[in-house]
Amino acid sequence: MIRIALATALLLGASAAMASPETEVLAVVDQALVAVSSNDAALFQKVMLPAAIIVAQGYDADTDALATRTYTVARMAERLAATGPKIDERRTTTKVLVQRDLAHVWADYTLDVDGKRLHCGIDSFGLVKQDGAWRISSLTWTAEPKGCPK
């Protein structure tokens, strides 16, 4: 009886320690946001596939004109490595979809620069699992200068 109780306790403990795919995916997304907020180019490159697609869609505050910019992972890492203002990007409402080794995260976010809200929008992360690790294969975001939560 003691063996059964011990085996059950170990099994339950191991199950609790194993993260769900959704939790694993969000951990990678959060690492990307930490990289942005801490100017950590190495961490950013670690969570991205080298050939990942990065697209930013920003809207002008006065004219609402759309400007679409694309980046390579290397170029984005260079931008992160440059010293500059303090950036704080945080995700709020988040949806996570996982199918086997493919995942997508759609998250509202806010972005503050030196403590002032610059914009908000949607972060869209595509992820793939390769060699047992989740990596970001695409990152697209909107930058909305108006109507952001405080």
Coordinates of C-alpha atoms in Angstrom, one line a residue:
M1 CA 0.0 0.0 0.0
I2 CA 2.8 2.4 0.8
R3 CA 4.5 1.7 -2.5
I4 CA 1.2 2.5 -4.4
A5 CA 0.8 5.7 -2.4
L6 CA 4.4 6.7 -3.1
A7 CA 4.2 5.9 -6.8
T8 CA 0.9 7.9 -7.1
A9 CA 2.5 10.8 -5.3
L10 CA 5.5 10.7 -7.6
L11 CA 3.3 10.4 -10.7
L12 CA 1.2 13.4 -9.6
G13 CA 4.2 15.4 -8.8
A14 CA 5.7 14.7 -12.2
S15 CA 2.5 15.6 -13.9
A16 CA 2.3 18.9 -12.1
A17 CA 5.9 19.7 -13.0
M18 CA 5.3 19.1 -16.8
A19 CA 4.1 22.3 -18.4
S20 CA 1.3 22.3 -20.9
P21 CA 2.2 23.2 -24.5
E22 CA 0.3 26.5 -24.0
T23 CA 2.4 27.3 -21.0
E24 CA 5.6 26.4 -22.9
V25 CA 4.6 28.6 -25.8
L26 CA 3.7 31.6 -23.6
A27 CA 7.1 31.2 -21.8
V28 CA 8.8 31.7 -25.2
V29 CA 6.6 34.7 -26.0
D30 CA 7.3 36.2 -22.6
Q31 CA 11.1 35.7 -23.1
A32 CA 10.8 37.7 -26.4
L33 CA 9.0 40.5 -24.5
V34 CA 11.7 40.5 -21.8
A35 CA 14.3 40.7 -24.5
V36 CA 12.6 43.8 -26.0
S37 CA 12.1 45.4 -22.6
S38 CA 15.7 44.7 -21.5
N39 CA 17.5 45.4 -24.8
D40 CA 18.7 41.8 -24.7
A41 CA 19.6 41.0 -28.3
A42 CA 21.1 37.6 -27.4
L43 CA 17.8 36.5 -25.7
F44 CA 15.8 37.8 -28.7
Q45 CA 17.9 35.7 -31.1
K46 CA 17.6 32.7 -28.9
V47 CA 13.8 32.6 -29.0
M48 CA 13.6 33.4 -32.7
L49 CA 14.2 31.1 -35.7
P50 CA 17.1 32.8 -37.7
A51 CA 14.9 33.1 -40.8
A52 CA 11.8 34.4 -38.9
I53 CA 9.7 37.0 -40.5
I54 CA 9.2 40.2 -38.5
V55 CA 6.6 42.8 -39.7
A56 CA 5.5 46.0 -37.9
Q57 CA 2.4 47.9 -39.0
G58 CA 2.3 51.4 -37.5
Y59 CA -0.4 54.0 -37.8
D60 CA 0.3 57.7 -37.8
A61 CA -1.4 59.5 -34.9
D62 CA -2.6 62.4 -37.1
T63 CA -3.4 60.9 -40.5
D64 CA -4.0 57.3 -39.6
A65 CA -1.7 56.4 -42.5
L66 CA -0.3 52.9 -42.4
A67 CA 3.5 52.3 -42.5
T68 CA 4.6 48.7 -42.8
R69 CA 8.2 47.9 -41.9
T70 CA 9.9 44.5 -42.2
Y71 CA 13.0 43.3 -40.3
T72 CA 15.3 40.4 -40.2
V73 CA 16.1 38.8 -36.9
A74 CA 19.6 40.1 -37.1
R75 CA 18.4 43.7 -37.8
M76 CA 15.9 43.6 -34.9
A77 CA 18.6 42.3 -32.6
E78 CA 20.9 45.2 -33.7
R79 CA 18.1 47.6 -32.8
L80 CA 17.6 46.0 -29.4
A81 CA 21.4 46.1 -28.7
A82 CA 21.5 49.8 -29.3
T83 CA 21.3 51.9 -26.1
G84 CA 18.3 54.1 -25.9
P85 CA 15.2 54.9 -23.9
K86 CA 13.7 52.4 -21.4
I87 CA 11.1 50.3 -23.2
D88 CA 8.4 48.3 -21.3
E89 CA 6.2 46.1 -23.4
R90 CA 3.5 44.0 -21.7
R91 CA 0.9 41.6 -23.1
T92 CA -2.6 41.8 -21.7
T93 CA -5.4 39.7 -23.2
T94 CA -3.9 36.6 -24.8
K95 CA -5.2 33.8 -27.0
V96 CA -3.0 30.7 -27.5
L97 CA -3.6 28.0 -30.1
V98 CA -1.5 24.9 -30.3
Q99 CA -1.7 22.0 -32.7
R100 CA 1.1 19.5 -32.3
D101 CA 4.3 21.4 -33.1
L102 CA 2.6 24.6 -34.4
A103 CA 1.3 27.4 -32.2
H104 CA 0.0 30.9 -32.5
V105 CA -0.3 33.6 -29.9
W106 CA -2.5 36.6 -30.4
A107 CA -2.1 39.2 -27.6
D108 CA -3.1 42.7 -26.9
Y109 CA -0.1 44.7 -25.7
T110 CA 1.0 48.1 -24.4
L111 CA 4.3 49.7 -25.0
D112 CA 5.8 52.5 -22.8
V113 CA 8.9 54.4 -23.4
D114 CA 10.6 56.0 -20.4
G115 CA 7.3 55.5 -18.5
K116 CA 5.0 57.1 -21.1
R117 CA 2.6 55.1 -23.2
L118 CA 3.8 55.3 -26.8
H119 CA 1.3 52.9 -28.3
C120 CA -0.6 49.7 -28.0
G121 CA -1.9 47.1 -30.4
I122 CA -1.8 43.4 -31.2
D123 CA 1.3 41.1 -31.1
S124 CA 0.9 38.1 -33.4
F125 CA 3.5 35.3 -32.8
G126 CA 3.8 32.2 -34.9
L127 CA 5.8 29.4 -33.2
V128 CA 7.1 26.0 -34.2
K129 CA 8.6 23.3 -32.1
Q130 CA 11.9 22.0 -33.4
D131 CA 14.2 19.6 -31.7
G132 CA 12.0 19.8 -28.6
A133 CA 12.1 23.6 -28.2
W134 CA 9.5 26.2 -29.2
R135 CA 10.9 29.1 -31.3
I136 CA 9.2 32.1 -32.9
S137 CA 8.9 31.7 -36.7
S138 CA 7.0 35.0 -37.3
L139 CA 6.3 38.1 -35.3
T140 CA 3.9 40.8 -36.5
W141 CA 2.4 43.7 -34.6
T142 CA 0.2 46.7 -35.0
A143 CA 1.3 50.0 -33.3
E144 CA -1.9 52.0 -32.5
P145 CA -1.0 55.5 -31.1
K146 CA -4.6 56.2 -30.1
G147 CA -7.1 54.6 -27.7
C148 CA -4.6 52.8 -25.6
P149 CA -5.5 51.7 -22.0
K150 CA -3.8 53.7 -19.3

